[in-house]
Amino acid sequence: MKSFTINQNDAGQRISKFVEKTVPALPNNLLYKYFRLKRIKLNKKRCQPQDKLQAGDLVELYINDEFFGEGRQDLAFLKVPSSLNIIYEDENIMLVDKKPGLVVHEDDDNTPDTLINRILHYLYEKGEYDPEQENSFVPALCNRIDRNTGGIVIAAKNAQSLRILNQKVKDRELVKLYLCLVHGVPEPKSATLKDFLLKDSSRNQVRIYRNQVPGSKTIITRYKTLQTNGKLSLLEVDLKTGRTHQIRAHMAFYGHPLVGDTKYGTNAQNKGLGYSYQALYAYKLRFAFQTDGGILSYLDGREFCVENVPFAKEIAKR
């Protein structure tokens, strides 16, 4: 039998979710069977999978040791660098400038050097995260950015902040603006584009259509031209929908693929420009809460920006 005292980071979740995180090797069918057999107890009493945990609760698991393994926590993150480009940090959150080329989570290649592992290493060194002191919580990212896209990624340091931010992202109470460098000069210089996107998962690619086709989803992209030299243009983009490859595919559909993007552009267009990745950056983040922000209310109305986007001065050079 193993027992766990619920702390603030464990509180607020269903006991079934807590057990899933704490004993990941336990099969789902056994999990619910153990609830029926009273081998999972809350404060010495029988409980139901949907019961919510509160700080100070006692969870007792009468589960075979084999399901716990040799150790519940993995310190693999200590093998990667702890270096980060931090835009903002407080006791609840971090805003990190992810550089192109770095993945946010482990990918199909099981790359250990990820943004989240760097953050875990950094917080471990600061003494703000110790796996041995946590039952189920691990600091986590609240948004994702593709490997070859740079920009602001939000990390939550505690469970309460994570729950709040995940809901704010879902409710679109965070405004994220992008910079991108495109071929040509968009006309008009500012516009809101509305079309339909169909995802082809087998090719990791999307197609854009003027009219709806089976399986397609509406996309809305608002752009504004900031600079142009007649050949290249720097745009600020506000995504009103957040679909896979939306900016890249949508701008290419209108004849203005992103510089460096050979998936939706061509090698011939990018020859000689020196870009090995698409010129796209999530450069600005604004907290625009429409509902209570709880312990993060102090962030409402604040805006953060990446000061030096690598391609932002490209037009002046050419």
mmCIF file of C-alpha atoms in Angstrom:
data_model
loop_
_atom_site.group_PDB
_atom_site.id
_atom_site.type_symbol
_atom_site.label_atom_id
_atom_site.label_comp_id
_atom_site.label_asym_id
_atom_site.label_seq_id
_atom_site.Cartn_x
_atom_site.Cartn_y
_atom_site.Cartn_z
ATOM 1 C CA MET A 1 0.000 0.000 0.000
ATOM 2 C CA LYS A 2 1.180 3.513 -0.797
ATOM 3 C CA SER A 3 -0.378 6.674 0.576
ATOM 4 C CA PHE A 4 -0.238 10.242 -0.695
ATOM 5 C CA THR A 5 -1.140 13.518 0.978
ATOM 6 C CA ILE A 6 -2.685 15.850 -1.557
ATOM 7 C CA ASN A 7 -0.919 19.187 -2.013
ATOM 8 C CA GLN A 8 -2.023 22.318 -3.867
ATOM 9 C CA ASN A 9 -0.730 21.031 -7.194
ATOM 10 C CA ASP A 10 -2.777 17.831 -6.849
ATOM 11 C CA ALA A 11 -5.957 19.546 -5.660
ATOM 12 C CA GLY A 12 -8.915 20.209 -7.939
ATOM 13 C CA GLN A 13 -8.594 17.120 -10.126
ATOM 14 C CA ARG A 14 -10.600 13.893 -10.108
ATOM 15 C CA ILE A 15 -9.091 11.140 -8.017
ATOM 16 C CA SER A 16 -9.133 8.846 -11.075
ATOM 17 C CA LYS A 17 -6.932 11.337 -12.960
ATOM 18 C CA PHE A 18 -4.580 11.555 -9.976
ATOM 19 C CA VAL A 19 -4.203 7.768 -9.879
ATOM 20 C CA GLU A 20 -3.617 7.621 -13.649
ATOM 21 C CA LYS A 21 -0.725 10.089 -13.301
ATOM 22 C CA THR A 22 0.660 8.514 -10.151
ATOM 23 C CA VAL A 23 0.491 4.906 -11.377
ATOM 24 C CA PRO A 24 0.775 5.218 -15.179
ATOM 25 C CA ALA A 25 1.456 1.478 -15.582
ATOM 26 C CA LEU A 26 -1.938 0.570 -14.103
ATOM 27 C CA PRO A 27 -4.317 -0.562 -16.896
ATOM 28 C CA ASN A 28 -7.587 1.338 -17.196
ATOM 29 C CA ASN A 29 -9.742 -1.714 -16.552
ATOM 30 C CA LEU A 30 -7.894 -2.423 -13.291
ATOM 31 C CA LEU A 31 -8.130 1.217 -12.253
ATOM 32 C CA TYR A 32 -11.928 1.149 -12.190
ATOM 33 C CA LYS A 33 -12.012 -2.378 -10.791
ATOM 34 C CA TYR A 34 -9.907 -1.200 -7.834
ATOM 35 C CA PHE A 35 -12.377 1.581 -7.146
ATOM 36 C CA ARG A 36 -15.161 -1.032 -6.979
ATOM 37 C CA LEU A 37 -13.063 -3.271 -4.728
ATOM 38 C CA LYS A 38 -12.272 -0.344 -2.397
ATOM 39 C CA ARG A 39 -8.542 -0.710 -3.066
ATOM 40 C CA ILE A 40 -8.457 3.036 -3.746
ATOM 41 C CA LYS A 41 -9.539 5.062 -0.721
ATOM 42 C CA LEU A 42 -9.982 8.743 -0.040
ATOM 43 C CA ASN A 43 -9.572 9.836 3.576
ATOM 44 C CA LYS A 44 -9.907 6.195 4.730
ATOM 45 C CA LYS A 45 -13.264 5.820 2.961
ATOM 46 C CA ARG A 46 -14.636 4.342 -0.229
ATOM 47 C CA CYS A 47 -14.620 6.831 -3.096
ATOM 48 C CA GLN A 48 -15.786 7.253 -6.670
ATOM 49 C CA PRO A 49 -13.551 7.955 -9.699
ATOM 50 C CA GLN A 50 -15.135 11.384 -10.197
ATOM 51 C CA ASP A 51 -14.543 12.596 -6.632
ATOM 52 C CA LYS A 52 -12.524 15.835 -6.597
ATOM 53 C CA LEU A 53 -9.394 16.105 -4.466
ATOM 54 C CA GLN A 54 -8.710 18.877 -1.979
ATOM 55 C CA ALA A 55 -5.430 19.932 -0.385
ATOM 56 C CA GLY A 56 -4.791 17.844 2.712
ATOM 57 C CA ASP A 57 -6.763 14.800 1.509
ATOM 58 C CA LEU A 58 -5.240 11.370 2.058
ATOM 59 C CA VAL A 59 -5.244 8.972 -0.886
ATOM 60 C CA GLU A 60 -4.429 5.323 -0.160
ATOM 61 C CA LEU A 61 -3.667 2.930 -2.999
ATOM 62 C CA TYR A 62 -3.804 -0.783 -2.243
ATOM 63 C CA ILE A 63 -2.108 -1.570 -5.540
ATOM 64 C CA ASN A 64 0.662 -4.085 -6.256
ATOM 65 C CA ASP A 65 4.145 -2.552 -6.168
ATOM 66 C CA GLU A 66 4.871 -3.815 -9.685
ATOM 67 C CA PHE A 67 2.568 -1.152 -11.121
ATOM 68 C CA PHE A 68 4.542 1.644 -9.482
ATOM 69 C CA GLY A 69 7.810 0.565 -11.086
ATOM 70 C CA GLU A 70 11.199 1.379 -9.627
ATOM 71 C CA GLY A 71 10.510 5.082 -9.523
ATOM 72 C CA ARG A 72 7.661 7.308 -10.578
ATOM 73 C CA GLN A 73 9.811 10.246 -11.520
ATOM 74 C CA ASP A 74 12.212 10.497 -14.452
ATOM 75 C CA LEU A 75 15.133 12.929 -14.232
ATOM 76 C CA ALA A 76 16.029 12.620 -17.917
ATOM 77 C CA PHE A 77 15.585 16.384 -18.224
ATOM 78 C CA LEU A 78 18.876 16.836 -16.350
ATOM 79 C CA LYS A 79 20.679 15.522 -19.442
ATOM 80 C CA VAL A 80 19.656 18.506 -21.577
ATOM 81 C CA PRO A 81 20.789 22.155 -21.303
ATOM 82 C CA SER A 82 18.956 24.482 -18.939
ATOM 83 C CA SER A 83 19.605 27.544 -21.110
ATOM 84 C CA LEU A 84 16.476 29.499 -22.035
ATOM 85 C CA ASN A 85 15.506 32.844 -23.553
ATOM 86 C CA ILE A 86 13.127 34.067 -20.859
ATOM 87 C CA ILE A 87 10.888 37.019 -21.693
ATOM 88 C CA TYR A 88 8.992 37.063 -18.398
ATOM 89 C CA GLU A 89 8.833 34.964 -15.232
ATOM 90 C CA ASP A 90 7.052 35.050 -11.886
ATOM 91 C CA GLU A 91 6.020 32.499 -9.255
ATOM 92 C CA ASN A 92 3.239 31.133 -11.478
ATOM 93 C CA ILE A 93 4.297 31.272 -15.115
ATOM 94 C CA MET A 94 7.171 31.634 -17.562
ATOM 95 C CA LEU A 95 7.137 33.148 -21.057
ATOM 96 C CA VAL A 96 9.969 31.699 -23.120
ATOM 97 C CA ASP A 97 11.204 32.710 -26.563
ATOM 98 C CA LYS A 98 11.567 29.368 -28.368
ATOM 99 C CA LYS A 99 14.094 29.519 -31.171
ATOM 100 C CA PRO A 100 13.443 27.793 -34.514
ATOM 101 C CA GLY A 101 14.836 24.262 -34.599
ATOM 102 C CA LEU A 102 13.911 23.352 -31.018
ATOM 103 C CA VAL A 103 10.917 21.051 -30.495
ATOM 104 C CA VAL A 104 8.540 21.839 -27.634
ATOM 105 C CA HIS A 105 7.850 18.196 -26.664
ATOM 106 C CA GLU A 106 9.471 14.895 -27.579
ATOM 107 C CA ASP A 107 8.694 14.048 -31.208
ATOM 108 C CA ASP A 108 8.611 10.813 -33.174
ATOM 109 C CA ASP A 109 12.407 10.735 -33.030
ATOM 110 C CA ASN A 110 12.253 10.832 -29.199
ATOM 111 C CA THR A 111 14.444 13.916 -29.186
ATOM 112 C CA PRO A 112 15.402 14.521 -25.529
ATOM 113 C CA ASP A 113 16.478 18.149 -26.004
ATOM 114 C CA THR A 114 13.048 19.774 -25.936
ATOM 115 C CA LEU A 115 11.778 23.094 -24.661
ATOM 116 C CA ILE A 116 9.825 21.472 -21.826
ATOM 117 C CA ASN A 117 12.854 19.451 -20.696
ATOM 118 C CA ARG A 118 14.977 22.613 -20.677
ATOM 119 C CA ILE A 119 12.319 24.328 -18.575
ATOM 120 C CA LEU A 120 12.182 21.402 -16.117
ATOM 121 C CA HIS A 121 15.976 21.470 -15.809
ATOM 122 C CA TYR A 122 15.956 25.234 -15.271
ATOM 123 C CA LEU A 123 13.255 25.042 -12.570
ATOM 124 C CA TYR A 124 15.012 22.099 -10.913
ATOM 125 C CA GLU A 125 18.240 24.116 -10.663
ATOM 126 C CA LYS A 126 16.285 27.044 -9.180
ATOM 127 C CA GLY A 127 14.695 24.746 -6.599
ATOM 128 C CA GLU A 128 11.202 25.485 -7.928
ATOM 129 C CA TYR A 129 10.538 21.959 -9.178
ATOM 130 C CA ASP A 130 11.511 18.746 -7.402
ATOM 131 C CA PRO A 131 9.929 15.555 -8.757
ATOM 132 C CA GLU A 132 10.384 13.860 -5.394
ATOM 133 C CA GLN A 133 8.115 16.447 -3.763
ATOM 134 C CA GLU A 134 5.319 16.112 -6.317
ATOM 135 C CA ASN A 135 2.730 13.346 -6.471
ATOM 136 C CA SER A 136 1.309 13.986 -9.918
ATOM 137 C CA PHE A 137 2.115 17.501 -11.158
ATOM 138 C CA VAL A 138 4.832 18.413 -13.644
ATOM 139 C CA PRO A 139 5.288 21.989 -14.964
ATOM 140 C CA ALA A 140 3.750 22.090 -18.430
ATOM 141 C CA LEU A 141 3.402 24.150 -21.593
ATOM 142 C CA CYS A 142 0.107 25.903 -22.331
ATOM 143 C CA ASN A 143 0.648 26.378 -26.064
ATOM 144 C CA ARG A 144 2.685 24.749 -28.793
ATOM 145 C CA ILE A 145 4.788 26.038 -31.683
ATOM 146 C CA ASP A 146 6.142 23.967 -34.576
ATOM 147 C CA ARG A 147 9.817 22.979 -34.525
ATOM 148 C CA ASN A 148 10.805 25.448 -37.253
ATOM 149 C CA THR A 149 8.652 28.313 -35.988
ATOM 150 C CA GLY A 150 9.955 30.588 -33.254
ATOM 151 C CA GLY A 151 8.158 32.611 -30.639
ATOM 152 C CA ILE A 152 6.561 32.915 -27.238
ATOM 153 C CA VAL A 153 5.613 29.735 -25.405
ATOM 154 C CA ILE A 154 3.811 29.839 -22.044
ATOM 155 C CA ALA A 155 4.785 27.461 -19.234
ATOM 156 C CA ALA A 156 2.776 27.001 -16.027
ATOM 157 C CA LYS A 157 4.729 26.370 -12.826
ATOM 158 C CA ASN A 158 1.811 25.073 -10.787
ATOM 159 C CA ALA A 159 -1.415 23.181 -11.385
ATOM 160 C CA GLN A 160 -3.740 26.103 -10.651
ATOM 161 C CA SER A 161 -2.011 28.307 -13.220
ATOM 162 C CA LEU A 162 -2.054 25.468 -15.739
ATOM 163 C CA ARG A 163 -5.805 24.959 -15.380
ATOM 164 C CA ILE A 164 -6.501 28.697 -15.706
ATOM 165 C CA LEU A 165 -4.286 29.177 -18.744
ATOM 166 C CA ASN A 166 -5.555 26.079 -20.526
ATOM 167 C CA GLN A 167 -9.087 27.439 -20.171
ATOM 168 C CA LYS A 168 -8.032 30.928 -21.303
ATOM 169 C CA VAL A 169 -6.374 29.451 -24.401
ATOM 170 C CA LYS A 170 -9.506 27.400 -25.135
ATOM 171 C CA ASP A 171 -11.736 30.469 -24.697
ATOM 172 C CA ARG A 172 -9.372 32.581 -26.856
ATOM 173 C CA GLU A 173 -8.687 35.078 -24.072
ATOM 174 C CA LEU A 174 -5.034 35.334 -25.099
ATOM 175 C CA VAL A 175 -4.114 37.383 -28.170
ATOM 176 C CA LYS A 176 -1.125 35.989 -30.090
ATOM 177 C CA LEU A 177 0.323 37.988 -32.973
ATOM 178 C CA TYR A 178 2.788 36.662 -35.522
ATOM 179 C CA LEU A 179 5.399 38.205 -37.778
ATOM 180 C CA CYS A 180 6.108 36.577 -41.113
ATOM 181 C CA LEU A 181 8.190 37.426 -44.157
ATOM 182 C CA VAL A 182 6.457 36.606 -47.440
ATOM 183 C CA HIS A 183 7.285 36.700 -51.124
ATOM 184 C CA GLY A 184 5.701 39.524 -53.067
ATOM 185 C CA VAL A 185 3.431 42.371 -51.988
ATOM 186 C CA PRO A 186 -0.050 41.423 -50.737
ATOM 187 C CA GLU A 187 -2.945 43.434 -52.140
ATOM 188 C CA PRO A 188 -4.689 44.911 -50.305
ATOM 189 C CA LYS A 189 -2.005 45.743 -47.744
ATOM 190 C CA SER A 190 -4.335 44.698 -44.922
ATOM 191 C CA ALA A 191 -7.198 42.220 -45.056
ATOM 192 C CA THR A 192 -9.118 39.486 -43.304
ATOM 193 C CA LEU A 193 -9.041 36.257 -45.308
ATOM 194 C CA LYS A 194 -11.737 33.621 -44.869
ATOM 195 C CA ASP A 195 -11.493 30.234 -46.563
ATOM 196 C CA PHE A 196 -11.540 26.504 -45.797
ATOM 197 C CA LEU A 197 -8.707 24.187 -44.769
ATOM 198 C CA LEU A 198 -8.527 20.431 -45.272
ATOM 199 C CA LYS A 199 -5.838 18.503 -43.401
ATOM 200 C CA ASP A 200 -3.964 15.595 -44.951
ATOM 201 C CA SER A 201 -2.421 13.862 -41.930
ATOM 202 C CA SER A 202 -0.635 11.230 -44.016
ATOM 203 C CA ARG A 203 1.431 13.949 -45.731
ATOM 204 C CA ASN A 204 1.499 16.374 -42.789
ATOM 205 C CA GLN A 205 0.132 18.999 -45.132
ATOM 206 C CA VAL A 206 -3.048 21.019 -45.638
ATOM 207 C CA ARG A 207 -4.968 22.357 -48.628
ATOM 208 C CA ILE A 208 -6.976 25.573 -48.836
ATOM 209 C CA TYR A 209 -10.299 25.908 -50.661
ATOM 210 C CA ARG A 210 -12.503 28.895 -51.453
ATOM 211 C CA ASN A 211 -15.625 26.845 -50.822
ATOM 212 C CA GLN A 212 -16.279 24.220 -48.190
ATOM 213 C CA VAL A 213 -15.420 20.626 -49.079
ATOM 214 C CA PRO A 214 -16.115 17.478 -47.011
ATOM 215 C CA GLY A 215 -13.954 17.450 -43.894
ATOM 216 C CA SER A 216 -12.738 21.028 -44.274
ATOM 217 C CA LYS A 217 -12.793 23.637 -41.525
ATOM 218 C CA THR A 218 -13.224 27.396 -41.687
ATOM 219 C CA ILE A 219 -10.068 29.479 -41.342
ATOM 220 C CA ILE A 220 -9.859 33.228 -40.740
ATOM 221 C CA THR A 221 -6.516 35.014 -41.052
ATOM 222 C CA ARG A 222 -6.107 38.757 -40.542
ATOM 223 C CA TYR A 223 -2.872 40.306 -41.847
ATOM 224 C CA LYS A 224 -1.329 43.769 -42.006
ATOM 225 C CA THR A 225 1.673 44.734 -44.144
ATOM 226 C CA LEU A 226 4.316 46.473 -42.029
ATOM 227 C CA GLN A 227 7.106 46.848 -44.603
ATOM 228 C CA THR A 228 7.813 45.923 -48.199
ATOM 229 C CA ASN A 229 10.593 46.411 -50.742
ATOM 230 C CA GLY A 230 8.570 45.209 -53.724
ATOM 231 C CA LYS A 231 9.963 41.668 -53.584
ATOM 232 C CA LEU A 232 9.475 40.718 -49.941
ATOM 233 C CA SER A 233 6.948 41.926 -47.355
ATOM 234 C CA LEU A 234 6.904 41.816 -43.567
ATOM 235 C CA LEU A 235 3.429 41.051 -42.224
ATOM 236 C CA GLU A 236 1.814 41.048 -38.811
ATOM 237 C CA VAL A 237 -0.789 38.272 -38.600
ATOM 238 C CA ASP A 238 -3.635 37.779 -36.141
ATOM 239 C CA LEU A 239 -5.127 34.281 -36.305
ATOM 240 C CA LYS A 240 -8.849 34.250 -35.687
ATOM 241 C CA THR A 241 -8.805 30.463 -36.015
ATOM 242 C CA GLY A 242 -5.874 28.277 -35.118
ATOM 243 C CA ARG A 243 -5.499 25.467 -37.639
ATOM 244 C CA THR A 244 -2.498 23.375 -38.647
ATOM 245 C CA HIS A 245 -0.075 25.373 -40.855
ATOM 246 C CA GLN A 246 -2.758 28.030 -41.239
ATOM 247 C CA ILE A 247 -0.551 31.071 -41.839
ATOM 248 C CA ARG A 248 1.848 29.209 -44.135
ATOM 249 C CA ALA A 249 -0.855 27.601 -46.260
ATOM 250 C CA HIS A 250 -3.238 30.568 -46.315
ATOM 251 C CA MET A 251 -0.647 33.107 -47.444
ATOM 252 C CA ALA A 252 0.665 30.679 -50.071
ATOM 253 C CA PHE A 253 -2.895 30.176 -51.343
ATOM 254 C CA TYR A 254 -3.034 33.922 -52.083
ATOM 255 C CA GLY A 255 0.304 33.826 -53.880
ATOM 256 C CA HIS A 256 2.557 34.930 -51.021
ATOM 257 C CA PRO A 257 4.297 31.904 -49.483
ATOM 258 C CA LEU A 258 6.540 32.496 -46.496
ATOM 259 C CA VAL A 259 10.232 32.942 -47.135
ATOM 260 C CA GLY A 260 12.045 29.678 -46.394
ATOM 261 C CA ASP A 261 8.900 27.556 -46.621
ATOM 262 C CA THR A 262 9.416 24.818 -49.201
ATOM 263 C CA LYS A 263 6.304 22.856 -48.170
ATOM 264 C CA TYR A 264 3.914 25.564 -49.379
ATOM 265 C CA GLY A 265 6.404 27.513 -51.483
ATOM 266 C CA THR A 266 9.176 26.356 -53.835
ATOM 267 C CA ASN A 267 12.926 25.852 -53.692
ATOM 268 C CA ALA A 268 13.308 28.182 -56.666
ATOM 269 C CA GLN A 269 11.600 31.050 -54.813
ATOM 270 C CA ASN A 270 13.873 30.626 -51.784
ATOM 271 C CA LYS A 271 17.147 30.042 -53.601
ATOM 272 C CA GLY A 272 19.849 32.389 -52.394
ATOM 273 C CA LEU A 273 17.862 33.814 -49.480
ATOM 274 C CA GLY A 274 19.676 31.698 -46.894
ATOM 275 C CA TYR A 275 16.641 30.439 -44.970
ATOM 276 C CA SER A 276 16.515 26.835 -43.783
ATOM 277 C CA TYR A 277 13.151 27.358 -42.043
ATOM 278 C CA GLN A 278 9.987 29.352 -42.626
ATOM 279 C CA ALA A 279 10.186 33.014 -41.593
ATOM 280 C CA LEU A 280 7.411 32.871 -39.014
ATOM 281 C CA TYR A 281 7.482 34.062 -35.409
ATOM 282 C CA ALA A 282 4.874 34.238 -32.636
ATOM 283 C CA TYR A 283 6.311 37.519 -31.480
ATOM 284 C CA LYS A 284 3.634 39.172 -29.335
ATOM 285 C CA LEU A 285 1.321 37.934 -26.570
ATOM 286 C CA ARG A 286 -1.427 39.898 -24.830
ATOM 287 C CA PHE A 287 -3.515 38.674 -21.906
ATOM 288 C CA ALA A 288 -7.086 39.811 -22.616
ATOM 289 C CA PHE A 289 -9.220 38.102 -19.999
ATOM 290 C CA GLN A 290 -12.975 38.241 -20.465
ATOM 291 C CA THR A 291 -13.608 36.230 -17.291
ATOM 292 C CA ASP A 292 -11.993 35.948 -13.862
ATOM 293 C CA GLY A 293 -8.297 35.112 -14.063
ATOM 294 C CA GLY A 294 -8.039 33.765 -10.522
ATOM 295 C CA ILE A 295 -4.467 33.839 -9.220
ATOM 296 C CA LEU A 296 -3.370 35.148 -12.654
ATOM 297 C CA SER A 297 -5.676 38.204 -12.674
ATOM 298 C CA TYR A 298 -2.624 40.471 -12.375
ATOM 299 C CA LEU A 299 -1.664 39.491 -15.948
ATOM 300 C CA ASP A 300 -4.858 40.858 -17.513
ATOM 301 C CA GLY A 301 -4.082 43.599 -20.014
ATOM 302 C CA ARG A 302 -0.335 42.969 -20.017
ATOM 303 C CA GLU A 303 1.511 42.535 -23.301
ATOM 304 C CA PHE A 304 4.861 40.884 -23.973
ATOM 305 C CA CYS A 305 6.951 41.000 -27.117
ATOM 306 C CA VAL A 306 10.070 39.396 -28.613
ATOM 307 C CA GLU A 307 12.350 42.341 -29.283
ATOM 308 C CA ASN A 308 14.672 40.806 -31.872
ATOM 309 C CA VAL A 309 12.880 38.626 -34.399
ATOM 310 C CA PRO A 310 15.641 37.228 -36.682
ATOM 311 C CA PHE A 311 14.071 38.170 -40.043
ATOM 312 C CA ALA A 312 12.347 41.421 -39.012
ATOM 313 C CA LYS A 313 15.077 43.605 -40.543
ATOM 314 C CA GLU A 314 15.493 41.486 -43.686
ATOM 315 C CA ILE A 315 13.729 43.966 -45.953
ATOM 316 C CA ALA A 316 16.050 46.811 -44.952
ATOM 317 C CA LYS A 317 19.039 44.641 -45.931
ATOM 318 C CA ARG A 318 17.755 44.008 -49.436
#
